[in-house]
Amino acid sequence: MDFSEQDVDIFGEEQDKGTHQESSSSSASSSSSSSSSSSSASSSSNGSEGGETSSAGSRSASSSDAEKGEEEEVVSEVIETDIFGSDNEDYCKTLASSPFSIPVLPPIRNTNNQTRGGFGRGRWQNDRGPGLLPRPGPYPPRQQNYGFGPKFSNARHDDRFVSELKLSKSEETLSRKCIAFQEPCELACYSRVEGGEVCFDDRSLRLFNRLISEDVGADLNEGFDSFVPKKDLGSEGFGDLLACIRDKSIPLQNIHFVTFRNNLNKILATAYIRHEPWEMGVHKRNGVVYLDVHKLPERPQSELDRRRCYWGYCFESLATEDPRRGDGEPISNVDANVEFCSVIKTKLGAHRILMGAEMDCCDSTDDGRRFYIELKTSRELDYHTEERYEREKLLKFWIQSFLAGVPYIVIGFRDDAGKLVRTERLRTKDITQRVKMKSYWQGGVCLAFADEVLCWLYGTVKENQDYLLQFASPFNRLELLQAQSCPDAIANHVEQLQAGRDS
């Protein structure tokens, strides 16, 4: 298309009408003729035909006077250069300094920055006298470290503070990291029997009841009156794990972390669950970092809380075979302190980990290979609770089973009265696929987050030093604090290892 052959009138028909009106008004008087000639010259400079029409009308109105036509053309050429028109003339006459005086404003009265005691009606600090109302108070003393406190994310309120790891990396950033996880390998095991005695064998390991689905409808409150709750052993429980390591002569030269699985559960889950506080002891001896389990104080449990806790232990009794209980006999004398613990070696990223993991029960394949099964209980799901169940509970189920290499999870769903409603068996590796389509969480992000924490932790702690690792409000960082002492279980373990080397 040849753009040079097209004359585009950007003003349209209104411009043509305007030029005709100007040409008719130019024949009325000679003064208006000059302004019409000016607009016609301006229109001809834009390439429109209105300029020719205006010029023709001007010549027909004053064809007898040729000198006036020449004068109009000279005037139009002069006006064409004045793009501001008559307004520019007034602007050029503006004085350099204003003839008006500068106004004096009254002083500003700031009512938002009054001194203490000046708040509220009747307390303005002016010439009306003292306030009518008494001074409110007492006021808390102002802190010396301005900007630091529980309301600020950069709080430094603890003198024991050593280091911190801010949880600033996004899920997208962590998902780009591919952290290798070595298949867990069982090295040893030990059992705690009734009375608290520890034996370095598998006598407390229970066999899975494959007919658990037939117990649907059972009352999980059965045997609650004879229930023996779990005791808080503190560091003594960690000492049993260390004693098993010594008994089986497991070398620790190339191990970076020795811990219970529970501590790793907390670290991995923090990648997504940011509202649950926790803490653990950190003690480095001979290049090995020992992570001791710390239990935070809890509110007093109600009768319903104790029953809900018991429902889980009762389901474990139903889902396992007990040779002491005959068919049809009620469940009784459930002891939560009887447990079986497996000692597992694995590797997360570059970190070699030796951990103890309590196992609920086991089953075997047709060729006789033994594998473990996790037993869990949960309230029956509905439309309102399904999302939270998949976001948080399934995440915890997956972490606990994945870290120890447990292939199956059997879940018993119950109602609010403690009645077993149904059972479900899950494959651990299928859980991530179940939540992947909903973008609730990613297992790789949990591993990448744990790798970041363990790298920071191992690189920060010093030899023969004791620390406390905590995750607390406002839940935006991990804090490493200085601890006063090392638990006796770890100190005795190190001494016995040293005595064995010397001998």
Coordinates of C-alpha atoms in Angstrom, one line a residue:
M1 CA 0.0 0.0 0.0
D2 CA 1.3 3.5 -1.0
F3 CA 0.9 5.7 2.1
S4 CA 1.9 8.8 0.1
E5 CA -1.2 8.6 -2.1
Q6 CA -3.6 8.7 0.9
D7 CA -4.6 12.1 2.4
V8 CA -5.8 11.3 6.0
D9 CA -7.9 14.1 7.5
I10 CA -7.3 13.6 11.2
F11 CA -9.8 16.3 12.1
G12 CA -12.7 14.9 10.0
E13 CA -15.8 16.7 8.8
E14 CA -15.9 19.1 11.7
Q15 CA -12.7 20.8 10.5
D16 CA -14.3 21.3 7.0
K17 CA -17.3 22.9 8.6
G18 CA -15.2 25.1 10.7
T19 CA -13.2 26.4 7.7
H20 CA -16.4 27.1 5.7
Q21 CA -17.7 29.1 8.7
E22 CA -14.4 31.0 8.8
S23 CA -14.6 31.8 5.0
S24 CA -18.2 33.1 5.3
S25 CA -17.3 35.3 8.3
S26 CA -14.3 36.7 6.4
S27 CA -16.7 38.3 3.8
A28 CA -18.5 40.1 6.6
S29 CA -15.7 42.3 7.8
S30 CA -12.1 43.0 7.0
S31 CA -11.0 42.3 10.6
S32 CA -12.5 38.9 10.7
S33 CA -11.0 38.3 7.2
S34 CA -7.5 38.4 8.6
S35 CA -8.3 35.7 11.2
S36 CA -10.0 33.6 8.5
S37 CA -6.9 33.9 6.4
S38 CA -4.8 32.8 9.4
S39 CA -6.8 29.6 10.0
S40 CA -6.8 28.9 6.2
A41 CA -3.1 29.2 6.1
S42 CA -2.7 27.0 9.1
S43 CA -5.0 24.4 7.5
S44 CA -3.1 24.4 4.3
S45 CA 0.1 23.7 6.2
N46 CA -1.5 20.5 7.5
G47 CA -2.2 19.3 3.9
S48 CA -6.1 19.4 4.1
E49 CA -8.3 20.8 1.3
G50 CA -10.0 23.2 3.7
G51 CA -7.2 25.7 3.2
E52 CA -7.9 25.8 -0.6
T53 CA -11.7 26.4 0.1
S54 CA -10.9 29.2 2.5
S55 CA -8.5 30.8 0.1
A56 CA -11.1 30.6 -2.7
G57 CA -13.8 32.2 -0.6
S58 CA -11.4 35.0 0.4
R59 CA -10.5 35.8 -3.2
S60 CA -14.2 35.9 -4.3
A61 CA -15.0 38.3 -1.4
S62 CA -12.2 40.7 -2.1
S63 CA -11.2 40.1 -5.7
S64 CA -11.3 43.8 -6.6
D65 CA -8.8 44.7 -4.1
A66 CA -5.5 42.8 -4.9
E67 CA -3.4 44.8 -2.4
K68 CA -5.6 43.6 0.5
G69 CA -5.1 40.0 -0.5
E70 CA -1.3 40.4 -0.5
E71 CA -1.5 42.1 2.9
E72 CA -3.6 39.1 4.2
E73 CA -1.0 36.6 3.0
V74 CA 1.8 38.5 4.8
V75 CA -0.2 38.6 8.1
S76 CA -1.0 34.9 7.8
E77 CA 2.7 34.0 7.4
V78 CA 3.5 36.0 10.6
I79 CA 0.8 34.4 12.6
E80 CA 1.7 30.9 11.5
T81 CA 4.9 31.0 13.6
D82 CA 3.0 32.0 16.8
I83 CA 1.9 28.5 18.1
F84 CA 0.6 29.9 21.4
G85 CA -1.8 32.5 20.0
S86 CA -3.0 35.3 22.1
D87 CA -2.3 33.5 25.4
N88 CA 1.4 33.7 24.7
E89 CA 1.3 37.5 24.6
D90 CA -0.2 37.6 28.1
Y91 CA 2.4 35.2 29.3
C92 CA 5.2 37.3 27.9
K93 CA 3.9 40.3 29.9
T94 CA 4.3 38.4 33.3
L95 CA 6.4 40.3 35.8
A96 CA 9.6 38.7 37.1
S97 CA 8.5 39.2 40.7
S98 CA 5.0 38.9 42.1
P99 CA 3.4 42.2 43.2
F100 CA 1.6 40.2 46.0
S101 CA 3.1 39.8 49.4
I102 CA 4.0 36.3 50.7
P103 CA 1.2 35.0 53.0
V104 CA 2.2 34.2 56.6
L105 CA 0.7 30.9 57.8
P106 CA -0.2 30.3 61.5
P107 CA 2.1 27.9 63.4
I108 CA 1.4 24.2 62.9
R109 CA -0.1 22.5 66.0
N110 CA 0.9 18.8 66.0
T111 CA -1.6 16.9 68.2
N112 CA 0.0 13.5 67.4
N113 CA 3.2 14.0 69.4
Q114 CA 2.2 15.0 72.8
T115 CA 4.2 14.4 75.9
R116 CA 3.1 11.7 78.4
G117 CA 0.0 12.6 80.2
G118 CA -1.2 14.8 77.3
F119 CA -3.4 12.2 75.7
G120 CA -7.2 12.3 75.9
R121 CA -9.8 15.0 76.3
G122 CA -8.9 17.8 78.7
R123 CA -5.2 17.2 78.8
W124 CA -3.9 19.4 75.9
Q125 CA -0.7 21.2 76.8
N126 CA -1.8 24.8 76.1
D127 CA -2.7 27.9 78.0
R128 CA -6.0 26.5 79.3
G129 CA -4.4 25.1 82.4
P130 CA -3.8 21.5 83.6
G131 CA -5.9 18.6 82.4
L132 CA -9.1 17.7 84.2
L133 CA -8.4 13.9 84.3
P134 CA -5.7 12.2 86.2
R135 CA -2.5 10.9 84.5
P136 CA -3.0 7.3 83.3
G137 CA -0.5 4.8 84.3
P138 CA 1.7 3.3 85.5
Y139 CA 3.6 3.0 82.3
P140 CA 6.0 0.1 81.7
P141 CA 9.7 1.2 81.6
R142 CA 11.1 1.7 78.2
Q143 CA 13.6 -0.9 77.0
Q144 CA 17.1 -0.1 76.2
N145 CA 17.4 -2.2 73.0
Y146 CA 14.9 -0.2 70.9
G147 CA 13.4 -2.2 68.0
F148 CA 14.1 -5.6 69.6
G149 CA 11.3 -7.6 71.3
P150 CA 8.7 -10.3 70.7
K151 CA 6.9 -8.2 68.1
F152 CA 10.1 -7.8 66.0
S153 CA 11.6 -10.5 63.8
N154 CA 15.2 -9.5 64.7
A155 CA 14.8 -10.2 68.4
R156 CA 18.0 -10.7 70.5
H157 CA 16.4 -11.4 73.9
D158 CA 18.5 -14.3 74.9
D159 CA 22.0 -14.0 76.2
R160 CA 22.7 -17.6 75.3
F161 CA 22.3 -16.8 71.6
V162 CA 25.0 -18.3 69.3
S163 CA 23.6 -18.4 65.8
E164 CA 20.5 -18.5 63.7
L165 CA 19.2 -19.9 60.5
K166 CA 16.5 -17.7 58.9
L167 CA 13.8 -19.6 57.1
S168 CA 13.9 -17.3 54.1
K169 CA 14.2 -19.8 51.2
S170 CA 11.0 -20.4 49.3
E171 CA 9.6 -23.8 48.4
E172 CA 10.5 -23.1 44.8
T173 CA 14.1 -22.5 45.7
L174 CA 14.4 -25.7 47.8
S175 CA 12.6 -27.7 45.1
R176 CA 15.4 -27.1 42.7
K177 CA 17.9 -28.9 45.0
C178 CA 18.1 -32.6 44.5
I179 CA 19.2 -34.2 47.7
A180 CA 20.2 -37.9 47.7
F181 CA 18.9 -40.1 50.5
Q182 CA 20.5 -43.5 51.0
E183 CA 18.3 -46.5 51.6
P184 CA 18.2 -47.1 55.4
C185 CA 20.1 -50.1 56.7
E186 CA 19.4 -51.7 60.0
L187 CA 22.5 -52.4 62.1
A188 CA 21.1 -53.4 65.5
C189 CA 18.0 -53.3 67.7
Y190 CA 16.9 -53.4 71.3
S191 CA 13.8 -54.0 73.3
R192 CA 12.3 -52.4 76.4
V193 CA 10.1 -54.9 78.3
E194 CA 7.7 -54.5 81.2
G195 CA 9.4 -53.0 84.2
G196 CA 11.8 -50.9 82.0
E197 CA 14.6 -53.4 81.5
V198 CA 16.4 -53.0 78.2
C199 CA 17.5 -56.1 76.2
F200 CA 19.6 -55.9 73.0
D201 CA 17.3 -58.2 71.0
D202 CA 13.9 -58.1 69.3
R203 CA 11.8 -59.7 72.0
S204 CA 9.4 -56.8 72.1
L205 CA 8.8 -56.7 68.3
R206 CA 5.2 -57.6 67.5
L207 CA 3.7 -59.3 64.5
F208 CA 1.1 -57.5 62.3
N209 CA -2.4 -58.8 62.4
R210 CA -3.5 -59.2 58.8
L211 CA -7.1 -59.6 59.8
I212 CA -7.4 -56.1 61.4
S213 CA -10.2 -55.2 59.0
E214 CA -12.4 -57.7 60.9
D215 CA -12.1 -55.6 64.0
V216 CA -13.9 -52.6 62.5
G217 CA -16.6 -51.5 64.9
A218 CA -14.4 -52.3 68.0
D219 CA -14.5 -49.9 71.0
L220 CA -11.0 -48.4 71.4
N221 CA -12.0 -47.4 75.0
E222 CA -11.6 -51.0 76.0
G223 CA -8.9 -51.5 78.7
F224 CA -8.5 -47.8 79.4
D225 CA -8.8 -48.3 83.2
S226 CA -5.7 -50.6 83.2
F227 CA -3.6 -48.5 80.8
V228 CA 0.0 -47.8 81.8
P229 CA 1.0 -44.4 80.3
K230 CA 4.4 -43.8 78.8
K231 CA 7.1 -42.4 81.1
D232 CA 9.2 -39.5 80.2
L233 CA 12.7 -41.0 80.4
G234 CA 14.5 -37.8 79.2
S235 CA 18.1 -38.4 78.3
E236 CA 18.0 -41.9 79.8
G237 CA 16.2 -43.1 76.7
F238 CA 19.0 -41.7 74.6
G239 CA 21.4 -43.5 76.8
D240 CA 19.7 -46.8 75.9
L241 CA 20.4 -46.1 72.2
L242 CA 24.0 -45.3 72.9
A243 CA 24.4 -48.4 75.0
C244 CA 23.1 -50.5 72.1
I245 CA 25.7 -48.8 69.8
R246 CA 28.4 -49.8 72.1
D247 CA 27.1 -53.3 72.7
K248 CA 27.1 -54.0 68.9
S249 CA 30.4 -52.2 68.4
I250 CA 29.1 -49.9 65.8
P251 CA 31.9 -47.6 64.6
L252 CA 31.3 -43.9 64.8
Q253 CA 34.4 -42.6 63.1
N254 CA 32.6 -41.6 59.9
I255 CA 29.2 -40.7 61.5
H256 CA 28.2 -37.1 61.6
F257 CA 24.9 -37.3 63.6
V258 CA 23.6 -39.7 66.2
T259 CA 20.0 -39.1 67.1
F260 CA 16.5 -40.5 67.4
R261 CA 14.3 -40.4 64.4
N262 CA 11.9 -38.0 66.3
N263 CA 14.5 -35.2 66.0
L264 CA 14.7 -35.6 62.2
N265 CA 11.0 -35.7 62.0
K266 CA 10.8 -32.3 63.5
I267 CA 13.4 -30.8 61.2
L268 CA 11.9 -32.2 58.0
A269 CA 8.4 -31.2 58.9
T270 CA 9.4 -27.6 59.7
A271 CA 9.8 -27.1 55.9
Y272 CA 6.0 -26.8 55.8
I273 CA 4.6 -26.8 59.3
R274 CA 5.6 -23.5 60.9
H275 CA 3.4 -23.3 63.9
E276 CA 4.6 -26.1 66.2
P277 CA 7.5 -25.3 68.5
W278 CA 10.2 -27.8 69.4
E279 CA 13.7 -28.0 70.7
M280 CA 16.6 -30.5 71.0
G281 CA 20.0 -30.7 72.6
V282 CA 23.1 -30.5 70.5
H283 CA 26.4 -31.9 71.7
K284 CA 29.6 -32.4 69.7
R285 CA 32.1 -35.0 70.8
N286 CA 35.0 -36.4 68.8
G287 CA 33.5 -35.0 65.6
V288 CA 30.1 -36.6 66.2
V289 CA 27.0 -34.4 66.9
Y290 CA 24.6 -36.0 69.3
L291 CA 21.0 -34.7 69.1
D292 CA 19.2 -35.3 72.3
V293 CA 15.4 -35.3 72.5
H294 CA 13.8 -32.6 74.6
K295 CA 10.1 -32.6 75.5
L296 CA 8.4 -29.2 75.8
P297 CA 6.1 -28.7 78.7
E298 CA 2.5 -29.4 77.9
R299 CA -0.8 -28.2 79.3
P300 CA -2.5 -30.6 81.7
Q301 CA -4.4 -33.3 79.9
S302 CA -8.1 -33.7 80.4
E303 CA -10.0 -37.0 80.6
L304 CA -10.8 -36.8 76.9
D305 CA -7.1 -36.0 76.0
R306 CA -6.0 -39.1 77.9
R307 CA -8.6 -41.3 76.2
R308 CA -7.6 -40.0 72.7
C309 CA -4.0 -40.9 73.5
Y310 CA -5.1 -44.3 74.6
W311 CA -7.1 -45.0 71.4
G312 CA -3.8 -45.0 69.5
Y313 CA -2.3 -47.6 71.8
C314 CA -5.5 -49.7 71.8
F315 CA -5.5 -49.8 68.0
E316 CA -1.9 -51.0 68.1
S317 CA -2.9 -53.8 70.3
L318 CA -5.8 -54.7 67.9
A319 CA -3.5 -54.5 64.8
T320 CA -0.8 -56.8 66.3
E321 CA -0.9 -60.4 67.4
D322 CA -0.6 -61.1 71.1
P323 CA -0.1 -64.7 72.1
R324 CA -1.2 -63.9 75.6
R325 CA -4.7 -62.8 74.5
G326 CA -7.0 -65.4 73.3
D327 CA -9.7 -65.0 70.6
G328 CA -12.5 -62.9 71.9
E329 CA -10.8 -61.8 75.0
P330 CA -11.0 -58.0 75.8
I331 CA -7.9 -55.8 75.6
S332 CA -6.3 -55.1 79.0
N333 CA -3.1 -54.1 80.6
V334 CA -1.8 -52.0 77.7
D335 CA 1.7 -50.8 78.6
A336 CA 3.0 -47.9 76.5
N337 CA 6.5 -48.4 77.9
V338 CA 7.0 -51.7 76.1
E339 CA 8.7 -50.9 72.8
F340 CA 11.1 -52.2 70.1
C341 CA 13.7 -49.9 68.6
S342 CA 15.7 -50.4 65.5
V343 CA 19.2 -48.8 65.0
I344 CA 19.5 -47.6 61.4
K345 CA 22.3 -46.1 59.4
T346 CA 21.5 -43.8 56.5
K347 CA 22.8 -40.8 54.6
L348 CA 21.0 -37.5 53.8
G349 CA 23.0 -35.5 51.3
A350 CA 26.6 -35.6 52.6
H351 CA 25.5 -36.3 56.2
R352 CA 26.0 -39.8 57.6
I353 CA 23.3 -40.4 60.2
L354 CA 22.9 -43.2 62.8
M355 CA 19.5 -43.1 64.3
G356 CA 17.2 -45.0 66.6
A357 CA 13.6 -45.5 65.4
E358 CA 10.8 -47.2 67.4
M359 CA 8.9 -49.7 65.3
D360 CA 5.2 -50.7 65.9
C361 CA 5.2 -54.1 64.3
C362 CA 6.5 -56.1 61.4
D363 CA 5.4 -58.5 58.7
S364 CA 7.2 -60.8 56.3
T365 CA 7.1 -61.5 52.6
D366 CA 6.6 -64.9 51.1
D367 CA 10.4 -65.5 50.9
G368 CA 10.7 -64.7 54.6
R369 CA 12.1 -61.1 54.3
R370 CA 11.0 -59.0 57.3
F371 CA 9.7 -55.4 56.9
Y372 CA 8.2 -53.0 59.3
I373 CA 4.7 -51.4 59.4
E374 CA 3.7 -48.1 61.0
L375 CA 0.3 -48.0 62.8
K376 CA -1.6 -44.7 63.1
T377 CA -5.0 -43.6 64.2
S378 CA -7.0 -40.6 62.9
R379 CA -10.4 -39.1 63.2
E380 CA -12.7 -40.1 60.4
L381 CA -12.4 -37.6 57.5
D382 CA -15.1 -35.3 56.2
Y383 CA -15.2 -32.4 53.8
H384 CA -13.8 -29.9 56.3
T385 CA -10.9 -32.0 57.7
E386 CA -9.6 -33.8 54.6
E387 CA -7.4 -31.0 53.4
R388 CA -5.7 -30.5 56.8
Y389 CA -5.3 -34.3 57.1
E390 CA -3.4 -34.4 53.8
R391 CA -1.4 -31.3 54.4
E392 CA -0.1 -32.1 57.9
K393 CA -0.9 -35.6 59.0
L394 CA 0.1 -37.3 55.8
L395 CA 3.2 -35.2 55.8
K396 CA 4.2 -36.5 59.2
F397 CA 3.2 -40.0 58.4
W398 CA 5.4 -39.9 55.2
I399 CA 8.4 -38.4 57.0
Q400 CA 8.4 -40.9 59.8
S401 CA 8.1 -43.9 57.5
F402 CA 10.4 -42.6 54.8
L403 CA 13.3 -41.9 57.1
A404 CA 13.3 -45.4 58.5
G405 CA 12.5 -47.2 55.2
V406 CA 9.1 -48.4 56.4
P407 CA 7.2 -49.4 53.3
Y408 CA 3.6 -49.5 54.6
I409 CA 1.3 -47.5 56.9
V410 CA -1.9 -48.9 58.3
I411 CA -4.3 -46.2 59.5
G412 CA -7.3 -46.8 61.8
F413 CA -10.1 -44.2 61.5
R414 CA -12.3 -43.7 64.5
D415 CA -15.3 -41.5 65.4
D416 CA -15.5 -39.0 68.2
A417 CA -16.6 -41.7 70.7
G418 CA -13.5 -43.9 70.0
K419 CA -15.2 -46.5 67.8
L420 CA -13.1 -48.0 65.0
V421 CA -14.8 -47.0 61.8
R422 CA -12.5 -48.3 59.0
T423 CA -8.9 -49.2 58.3
E424 CA -6.7 -48.2 55.3
R425 CA -3.3 -49.4 54.2
L426 CA -1.0 -46.9 52.5
R427 CA 2.2 -47.5 50.6
T428 CA 4.8 -44.9 51.8
K429 CA 6.0 -44.1 48.3
D430 CA 2.4 -43.5 47.1
I431 CA 1.7 -40.7 49.6
T432 CA 3.8 -38.2 47.7
Q433 CA 1.9 -38.9 44.5
R434 CA -1.4 -38.5 46.3
V435 CA -0.6 -34.9 47.4
K436 CA 1.5 -34.0 44.4
M437 CA -1.6 -33.2 42.2
K438 CA -2.9 -30.9 44.9
S439 CA 0.5 -29.1 45.5
Y440 CA 0.2 -29.5 49.2
W441 CA 3.9 -30.4 49.9
Q442 CA 6.9 -32.1 48.3
G443 CA 9.1 -34.7 49.8
G444 CA 12.1 -33.3 48.0
V445 CA 11.6 -29.9 49.6
C446 CA 11.7 -31.5 53.1
L447 CA 15.0 -33.3 52.3
A448 CA 16.5 -30.1 50.9
F449 CA 15.4 -28.1 54.0
A450 CA 16.9 -30.8 56.3
D451 CA 20.2 -30.7 54.3
E452 CA 20.3 -26.9 54.9
V453 CA 19.7 -27.3 58.6
L454 CA 22.3 -30.1 59.1
C455 CA 24.9 -28.2 57.1
W456 CA 24.4 -25.0 59.2
L457 CA 24.3 -27.0 62.4
Y458 CA 27.4 -29.1 61.8
G459 CA 29.4 -26.2 60.6
T460 CA 28.4 -24.0 63.5
V461 CA 28.8 -26.1 66.6
K462 CA 32.3 -26.5 68.1
E463 CA 34.0 -29.5 69.6
N464 CA 33.2 -30.3 73.3
Q465 CA 30.5 -27.6 73.3
D466 CA 26.9 -27.9 74.3
Y467 CA 23.9 -26.2 72.6
L468 CA 20.2 -26.0 72.4
L469 CA 18.5 -25.9 69.0
Q470 CA 15.0 -24.5 69.2
F471 CA 12.2 -23.5 66.9
A472 CA 9.9 -21.0 68.7
S473 CA 7.6 -18.0 68.1
P474 CA 7.6 -16.1 65.8
F475 CA 8.5 -19.2 63.8
N476 CA 10.7 -17.5 61.2
R477 CA 14.1 -18.9 62.2
L478 CA 16.0 -21.7 63.9
E479 CA 18.0 -20.5 66.9
L480 CA 21.1 -22.1 68.4
L481 CA 21.7 -21.3 72.0
Q482 CA 24.5 -22.1 74.4
A483 CA 23.7 -24.8 76.9
Q484 CA 25.2 -25.2 80.4
S485 CA 26.0 -28.9 80.5
C486 CA 26.1 -32.2 78.7
P487 CA 23.6 -35.0 79.7
D488 CA 25.2 -37.7 81.7
A489 CA 24.1 -40.3 79.2
I490 CA 26.3 -38.7 76.5
A491 CA 29.2 -37.9 78.8
N492 CA 29.3 -41.5 80.1
H493 CA 29.1 -42.8 76.5
V494 CA 32.1 -40.8 75.4
E495 CA 34.1 -41.9 78.4
Q496 CA 33.4 -45.5 77.8
L497 CA 34.3 -45.2 74.2
Q498 CA 37.6 -43.5 75.1
A499 CA 38.3 -46.2 77.7
G500 CA 37.7 -48.9 75.1
R501 CA 40.2 -47.2 72.8
D502 CA 42.8 -46.9 75.5
S503 CA 42.5 -50.6 76.4

